[in-house]
Amino acid sequence: MEEKKDIYILGIESSCDETAAAVVKNGREVLSSIIYSQIATHTLFGGVVPEIASRKHIEKINQVIEAALLEAHMELRDFTAVGVTCGPGLVGPLLIGVSAAKAIAWAADKPLIGVNHIEGHVCANFIEKKDLVPPFLCLIVSGGHTHLVIVEDYGSFRILGRTRDDAAGEAFDKVARSIGLGYPGGPKIDQKAREGNPDAIVFPQAKVRGSEYDFSFSGLKSAVLNYLNHARMTGEAVNAADLAASFQKAVVDVLVDHTVRAAKAYGVRQVAMAGGVASNSALRAAMRKRCESEQLSLTYPAPVLCTDNAAMIGCAAYYEFLCGNRSGLDLNAMPGLKLGEKPEYLSGGKPEDRSGEVGSLAERI
Ligand code: KG4
Ligand code: ZN
């Protein structure tokens, strides 16, 4: 049989406040992954300022791409294709990555592949667990998105539930701000909660009546704000650690509960998590415990692969590449791209034949 040619993807990510580039071999092996985080800049303002983020991306993107190529011992001619996040995200930041990727694809004469950022988050699991193959259940919890999906094939999702209002990460960030922990709130609440009692305050669960796999975090957020206002008005002291732990428990309980119920209802034995909130230590521990007792296998990426990075984008682009999906140089930023939506790919792309078999991509490779 003819030997398979190695495929090297240069991945680029700039959808929010991380400027990142990576080189990924055959979808799963990360040869380099460079992340420039703008957190220190945005902390001064208590959240991401889109205009400042765009300017920082412009400043850093070429350095980050050069560093990723250097670390992978590669030059422009050496990689197979460029994959870039084209949405969802902030329009200005997205445009910087997309423009850089287009310029490189044109200059190096390589295929360009626009990637859905949320799908990228899911793909971080393929890097973490080399033998993970669809189908599996994935809980996606980031700063902008909360979804419970069955990953039916590479790049193909069946959405079981989603948030009706705030994303899980957004709830962490808002609650952290209300108790003066600053930005980004998730890691700070995670840390603070370790000193607190999760049963000190009973907050409402982030469920939606009648939609068994949907989430709603705005009621929980309001309950925290009401608790704080009440304490302020009555002059009671607030124990920030107890509040952080109790809020975190309310979020974690519903995330774990929905995920495990869905796995059982749909007969899926493999569970995964993705997105920044998937690095939360209480969520990881609670999900591990429940999955163990239900005999489900669980995987989640290392924290650095949970938050925004370009290795996951390189991985997602690899599977699009295998499907024959290519973007034109008219690829644009798509800030409102939804999970399951793809940028419009050029027609006539030829699927990469990795084995000669037919069927789902998961079966063919
Ligand atoms: O996936 P991500 O890097 O960016 C988006 O695509 O949104 O997620 C960022 C979000 C932020 O809301 C941040 O507060 C949250 O992930 N986050 C955490 C933790 N680390 C990051 N939330 C809870 N616990 C953490 N340890
Ligand atoms: Zn993200």
Coordinates of C-alpha atoms and ligand atoms in Angstrom, one line a residue:
M1 CA 0.0 0.0 0.0
E2 CA 1.2 3.5 -0.8
E3 CA 2.6 5.3 2.3
K4 CA 0.5 8.1 3.6
K5 CA 2.1 11.6 3.1
D6 CA 2.5 13.5 6.3
I7 CA 0.3 16.6 6.5
Y8 CA 1.5 19.7 8.3
I9 CA -1.0 22.5 9.2
L10 CA 0.0 26.0 10.2
G11 CA -2.8 27.0 12.6
I12 CA -3.6 30.6 13.4
E13 CA -6.0 31.8 16.2
S14 CA -7.0 35.4 17.0
S15 CA -10.7 35.4 17.8
C16 CA -10.5 37.1 21.2
D17 CA -7.6 38.0 23.4
E18 CA -5.0 35.4 22.5
T19 CA -2.7 35.7 19.5
A20 CA -1.7 32.1 18.7
A21 CA 0.0 30.1 16.0
A22 CA 1.0 26.4 15.9
V23 CA 2.3 23.7 13.6
V24 CA 0.4 20.4 13.8
K25 CA 1.4 17.1 12.1
N26 CA -1.3 14.8 10.9
G27 CA -3.9 16.4 13.1
R28 CA -2.7 15.2 16.4
E29 CA 1.0 15.9 16.9
V30 CA 1.8 19.4 18.0
L31 CA 5.2 20.4 16.8
S32 CA 4.9 23.9 18.1
S33 CA 2.2 26.0 19.8
I34 CA 2.9 29.7 20.6
I35 CA 0.3 31.7 22.6
Y36 CA 0.6 35.4 23.3
S37 CA -2.0 36.2 25.9
Q38 CA -3.3 39.8 26.2
I39 CA -4.8 39.1 29.6
A40 CA -2.5 41.6 31.4
T41 CA -3.6 44.4 29.1
H42 CA -7.3 43.7 29.4
T43 CA -7.2 43.2 33.2
L44 CA -6.7 46.9 33.5
F45 CA -10.2 47.4 32.0
G46 CA -11.9 44.5 33.8
G47 CA -12.6 42.7 30.5
V48 CA -11.6 42.4 26.8
V49 CA -11.7 45.7 25.0
P50 CA -12.2 44.7 21.3
E51 CA -10.3 47.7 19.8
I52 CA -7.3 47.2 22.0
A53 CA -7.4 43.4 21.3
S54 CA -7.2 44.1 17.5
R55 CA -4.3 46.4 17.9
K56 CA -2.4 43.9 20.0
H57 CA -3.1 41.1 17.5
I58 CA -1.6 43.3 14.7
E59 CA 1.5 44.0 16.9
K60 CA 2.0 40.3 17.7
I61 CA 0.7 38.1 14.9
N62 CA 3.8 38.0 12.7
Q63 CA 6.1 37.3 15.7
V64 CA 3.9 34.6 16.9
I65 CA 3.7 32.9 13.5
E66 CA 7.5 33.2 13.0
A67 CA 8.1 31.7 16.5
A68 CA 5.7 28.7 15.7
L69 CA 7.5 28.0 12.4
L70 CA 10.9 28.3 14.0
E71 CA 10.1 26.0 16.9
A72 CA 8.8 23.4 14.4
H73 CA 12.0 23.9 12.3
M74 CA 9.8 24.9 9.3
E75 CA 9.8 27.5 6.6
L76 CA 6.9 28.8 4.6
R77 CA 7.4 26.1 1.9
D78 CA 7.4 23.2 4.4
F79 CA 3.8 23.1 5.6
T80 CA 0.8 21.6 3.7
A81 CA -1.9 24.1 4.4
V82 CA -2.9 27.1 6.6
G83 CA -5.9 26.8 8.9
V84 CA -7.3 29.9 10.6
T85 CA -10.2 30.7 12.9
C86 CA -12.7 32.7 10.9
G87 CA -15.5 32.8 13.5
P88 CA -17.1 33.1 15.9
G89 CA -15.4 35.8 17.8
L90 CA -14.7 39.5 17.8
V91 CA -14.7 40.9 14.3
G92 CA -11.6 43.1 14.5
P93 CA -9.4 40.4 16.1
L94 CA -10.7 37.7 13.7
L95 CA -9.8 39.9 10.7
I96 CA -6.2 40.1 11.8
G97 CA -5.8 36.3 11.9
V98 CA -7.7 35.8 8.7
S99 CA -5.7 38.5 6.8
A100 CA -2.4 37.0 8.0
A101 CA -3.5 33.5 7.0
K102 CA -4.6 34.7 3.6
A103 CA -1.3 36.6 3.0
I104 CA 0.7 33.5 3.9
A105 CA -1.4 31.1 1.9
W106 CA -1.0 33.4 -1.1
A107 CA 2.7 34.0 -0.7
A108 CA 3.5 30.4 0.0
D109 CA 1.0 29.1 -2.5
K110 CA -0.6 26.8 0.0
P111 CA -4.3 25.9 0.6
L112 CA -6.2 28.1 3.0
I113 CA -8.8 26.6 5.4
G114 CA -11.2 28.7 7.5
V115 CA -12.1 27.0 10.8
N116 CA -15.0 27.3 13.2
H117 CA -13.5 28.3 16.6
I118 CA -15.9 26.2 18.6
E119 CA -15.1 23.1 16.6
G120 CA -11.5 23.9 17.3
H121 CA -12.2 23.6 21.0
V122 CA -13.7 20.2 20.6
C123 CA -10.6 19.1 18.5
A124 CA -8.3 19.9 21.5
N125 CA -9.5 16.5 22.7
F126 CA -8.0 14.7 19.7
I127 CA -4.6 16.2 20.6
E128 CA -4.9 15.2 24.2
K129 CA -6.1 11.6 23.6
K130 CA -4.5 10.2 20.5
D131 CA -6.9 7.3 20.1
L132 CA -10.1 9.3 20.6
V133 CA -12.5 8.9 17.6
P134 CA -16.1 10.0 17.1
P135 CA -18.8 9.4 18.1
F136 CA -18.6 10.8 21.6
L137 CA -20.4 13.3 23.8
C138 CA -18.8 16.7 24.4
L139 CA -19.6 19.4 26.8
I140 CA -18.3 22.7 25.4
V141 CA -17.9 25.4 28.0
S142 CA -16.1 28.6 27.0
G143 CA -16.3 32.3 27.6
G144 CA -18.8 32.7 24.7
H145 CA -20.4 29.3 24.3
T146 CA -22.0 26.5 26.2
H147 CA -23.2 23.4 24.3
L148 CA -23.8 19.8 24.9
V149 CA -23.2 17.9 21.7
I150 CA -22.7 14.5 20.2
V151 CA -19.6 14.6 18.0
E152 CA -20.9 12.2 15.3
D153 CA -17.9 12.5 13.0
Y154 CA -15.0 14.9 12.6
G155 CA -16.6 18.3 12.1
S156 CA -20.1 17.0 12.4
F157 CA -22.2 17.7 15.5
R158 CA -25.6 16.9 16.9
I159 CA -26.6 19.6 19.4
L160 CA -28.5 18.3 22.4
G161 CA -28.4 21.4 24.5
R162 CA -27.1 24.9 24.7
T163 CA -27.3 28.0 26.9
R164 CA -30.4 30.1 26.7
D165 CA -28.5 33.2 27.8
D166 CA -25.0 33.7 29.3
A167 CA -22.2 31.2 28.5
A168 CA -20.7 29.4 31.5
G169 CA -17.5 31.3 31.3
E170 CA -19.3 34.6 31.1
A171 CA -21.2 33.7 34.3
F172 CA -17.8 33.0 36.0
D173 CA -16.4 36.3 34.7
K174 CA -19.4 38.4 35.8
V175 CA -19.6 36.8 39.3
A176 CA -15.9 37.3 39.8
R177 CA -16.2 40.9 38.9
S178 CA -19.1 41.4 41.3
I179 CA -17.0 40.1 44.2
G180 CA -13.9 42.1 43.2
L181 CA -11.8 39.3 41.9
G182 CA -11.1 40.9 38.5
Y183 CA -10.6 39.5 35.0
P184 CA -10.6 36.7 33.9
G185 CA -12.9 35.5 36.5
G186 CA -12.9 31.7 35.9
P187 CA -9.4 30.9 37.2
K188 CA -9.8 33.4 40.1
I189 CA -13.1 31.8 41.2
D190 CA -11.6 28.4 40.8
Q191 CA -8.7 29.5 43.1
K192 CA -10.9 31.3 45.7
A193 CA -13.4 28.5 45.9
R194 CA -10.7 26.2 47.2
E195 CA -10.8 28.1 50.6
G196 CA -14.6 28.2 50.7
N197 CA -17.6 25.9 51.6
P198 CA -19.6 25.0 48.5
D199 CA -22.7 24.3 50.7
A200 CA -22.6 27.6 52.5
I201 CA -25.1 29.3 50.2
V202 CA -27.8 27.5 48.1
F203 CA -28.0 29.1 44.7
P204 CA -30.6 28.2 42.1
Q205 CA -29.6 25.6 39.5
A206 CA -28.8 26.8 36.0
K207 CA -31.5 24.5 34.4
V208 CA -34.3 25.3 31.9
R209 CA -37.7 23.8 32.8
G210 CA -38.9 21.6 30.0
S211 CA -35.6 21.5 28.1
E212 CA -33.6 18.7 29.7
Y213 CA -30.2 19.5 28.2
D214 CA -30.3 23.3 28.0
F215 CA -28.6 25.7 30.4
S216 CA -29.5 29.1 31.7
F217 CA -26.9 31.0 33.8
S218 CA -28.5 34.5 34.0
G219 CA -30.8 33.5 36.9
L220 CA -27.9 32.2 38.8
K221 CA -25.9 35.3 38.2
S222 CA -28.8 37.5 39.4
A223 CA -29.2 35.3 42.5
V224 CA -25.5 36.1 43.3
L225 CA -26.0 39.8 42.7
N226 CA -29.2 39.8 44.9
Y227 CA -27.3 38.0 47.6
L228 CA -24.6 40.6 47.5
N229 CA -27.0 43.6 47.5
H230 CA -28.9 42.1 50.4
A231 CA -25.7 41.7 52.4
R232 CA -24.7 45.2 51.6
M233 CA -28.0 46.7 52.7
T234 CA -28.2 44.7 55.9
G235 CA -24.5 45.3 56.6
E236 CA -23.7 41.6 56.7
A237 CA -20.1 40.6 55.8
V238 CA -19.8 38.5 52.7
N239 CA -17.4 35.6 52.7
A240 CA -16.0 35.7 49.2
A241 CA -14.6 32.2 49.3
D242 CA -17.9 30.7 50.4
L243 CA -19.7 32.6 47.7
A244 CA -17.2 31.6 45.0
A245 CA -17.4 27.9 46.1
S246 CA -21.3 27.9 46.3
F247 CA -21.6 29.6 42.9
Q248 CA -19.1 27.3 41.3
K249 CA -21.0 24.3 42.8
A250 CA -24.3 25.5 41.2
V251 CA -22.6 25.7 37.8
V252 CA -20.7 22.4 38.1
D253 CA -23.7 20.4 39.3
V254 CA -25.8 21.3 36.3
L255 CA -23.0 20.8 33.8
V256 CA -22.2 17.3 35.2
D257 CA -25.8 16.4 35.6
H258 CA -26.8 17.2 32.1
T259 CA -23.7 15.6 30.6
V260 CA -24.1 12.3 32.4
R261 CA -27.8 12.1 31.8
A262 CA -27.3 12.7 28.1
A263 CA -24.5 10.1 27.9
K264 CA -26.9 7.5 29.4
A265 CA -29.9 8.6 27.4
Y266 CA -28.0 8.4 24.1
G267 CA -26.0 5.3 25.0
V268 CA -22.6 7.1 24.5
R269 CA -19.8 5.7 26.6
Q270 CA -17.1 8.3 25.8
V271 CA -17.4 11.8 27.3
A272 CA -15.2 14.8 26.5
M273 CA -15.0 18.4 27.7
A274 CA -13.8 21.5 25.8
G275 CA -13.3 25.2 26.2
G276 CA -11.8 27.5 28.9
V277 CA -14.2 26.4 31.7
A278 CA -13.2 22.8 31.1
S279 CA -10.0 23.7 32.9
N280 CA -12.0 24.4 36.1
S281 CA -10.6 22.1 38.8
A282 CA -14.0 21.5 40.5
L283 CA -15.7 20.6 37.2
R284 CA -12.9 18.2 36.3
A285 CA -13.1 16.5 39.7
A286 CA -16.9 16.3 39.7
M287 CA -17.1 15.0 36.1
R288 CA -14.4 12.4 36.8
K289 CA -16.2 11.1 39.9
R290 CA -19.6 10.9 38.2
C291 CA -18.2 9.3 35.0
E292 CA -16.3 6.8 37.1
S293 CA -19.4 5.8 39.0
E294 CA -21.4 5.5 35.7
Q295 CA -18.5 3.6 34.0
L296 CA -18.2 6.3 31.3
S297 CA -14.7 7.1 29.9
L298 CA -13.8 10.7 30.3
T299 CA -11.3 12.9 28.6
Y300 CA -10.4 16.6 28.8
P301 CA -7.6 18.6 27.4
A302 CA -4.7 19.9 29.5
P303 CA -5.6 23.5 30.7
V304 CA -3.4 25.1 28.0
L305 CA -5.4 23.3 25.3
C306 CA -8.7 24.2 27.0
T307 CA -8.3 28.0 26.7
D308 CA -7.7 29.5 23.3
N309 CA -4.8 28.2 21.3
A310 CA -3.8 27.5 17.7
A311 CA -3.0 23.8 18.0
M312 CA -6.7 23.0 18.2
I313 CA -7.3 25.1 15.1
G314 CA -4.5 23.2 13.3
C315 CA -6.2 20.0 14.3
A316 CA -9.7 21.1 13.1
A317 CA -8.2 22.3 9.8
Y318 CA -6.5 19.0 9.3
Y319 CA -9.9 17.2 9.3
E320 CA -11.4 19.8 7.0
F321 CA -8.4 19.3 4.7
L322 CA -9.0 15.5 4.6
C323 CA -12.6 16.3 3.5
G324 CA -11.3 18.4 0.6
N325 CA -12.5 21.6 2.2
R326 CA -10.6 24.7 1.1
S327 CA -11.3 28.4 1.5
G328 CA -10.9 31.0 -1.1
L329 CA -8.8 34.2 -0.7
D330 CA -12.2 36.0 -0.2
L331 CA -12.5 34.2 3.2
N332 CA -13.9 36.8 5.6
A333 CA -14.3 37.1 9.4
M334 CA -17.6 35.6 10.5
P335 CA -18.2 36.9 14.1
G336 CA -21.6 35.2 14.4
L337 CA -20.7 31.7 13.1
K338 CA -22.6 29.0 15.0
L339 CA -21.5 25.5 16.0
G340 CA -22.1 23.2 13.1
E341 CA -21.8 26.1 10.6
K342 CA -18.8 26.2 8.3
P343 CA -17.5 29.0 6.2
E344 CA -18.4 28.5 2.5
Y345 CA -15.7 26.2 1.1
L346 CA -14.7 26.2 -2.6
S347 CA -16.6 23.6 -4.5
G348 CA -14.6 20.9 -6.3
G349 CA -12.3 20.2 -3.5
K350 CA -11.1 16.6 -3.6
P351 CA -11.2 14.6 -0.4
E352 CA -7.8 13.4 0.7
D353 CA -7.8 9.7 0.3
R354 CA -6.3 8.2 3.4
S355 CA -7.3 4.6 3.0
G356 CA -9.5 4.0 0.0
E357 CA -12.5 3.1 2.1
V358 CA -15.9 4.8 2.1
G359 CA -18.1 5.8 5.0
S360 CA -17.7 8.5 7.7
L361 CA -14.4 10.2 7.9
A362 CA -13.9 8.5 11.3
E363 CA -14.2 5.1 9.5
R364 CA -12.0 6.1 6.6
I365 CA -8.9 7.3 8.4
Ligands
KG4_1 O1 -12.3 29.0 25.6 P1 -11.9 30.3 26.1 O2 -10.4 30.5 26.3 O3 -12.3 31.5 25.2 C1 -13.5 31.5 24.5 O4 -13.6 30.9 23.4 O5 -14.5 32.0 25.1 O6 -12.6 30.5 27.5 C2 -12.4 31.6 28.3 C3 -13.3 31.5 29.5 C4 -13.3 32.7 30.3 O7 -14.7 33.1 30.6 C5 -12.6 32.2 31.6 O8 -13.0 32.9 32.8 C6 -13.0 30.8 31.6 O9 -12.9 30.4 30.3 N1 -12.0 30.0 32.4 C7 -12.4 29.3 33.5 C8 -11.2 28.8 34.0 N2 -10.2 29.1 33.2 C9 -10.7 29.8 32.2 N3 -13.6 29.2 34.1 C10 -13.6 28.5 35.3 N4 -12.5 27.9 35.8 C11 -11.3 28.0 35.3 N5 -10.2 27.5 35.8
ZN2 ZN -12.3 29.9 22.7

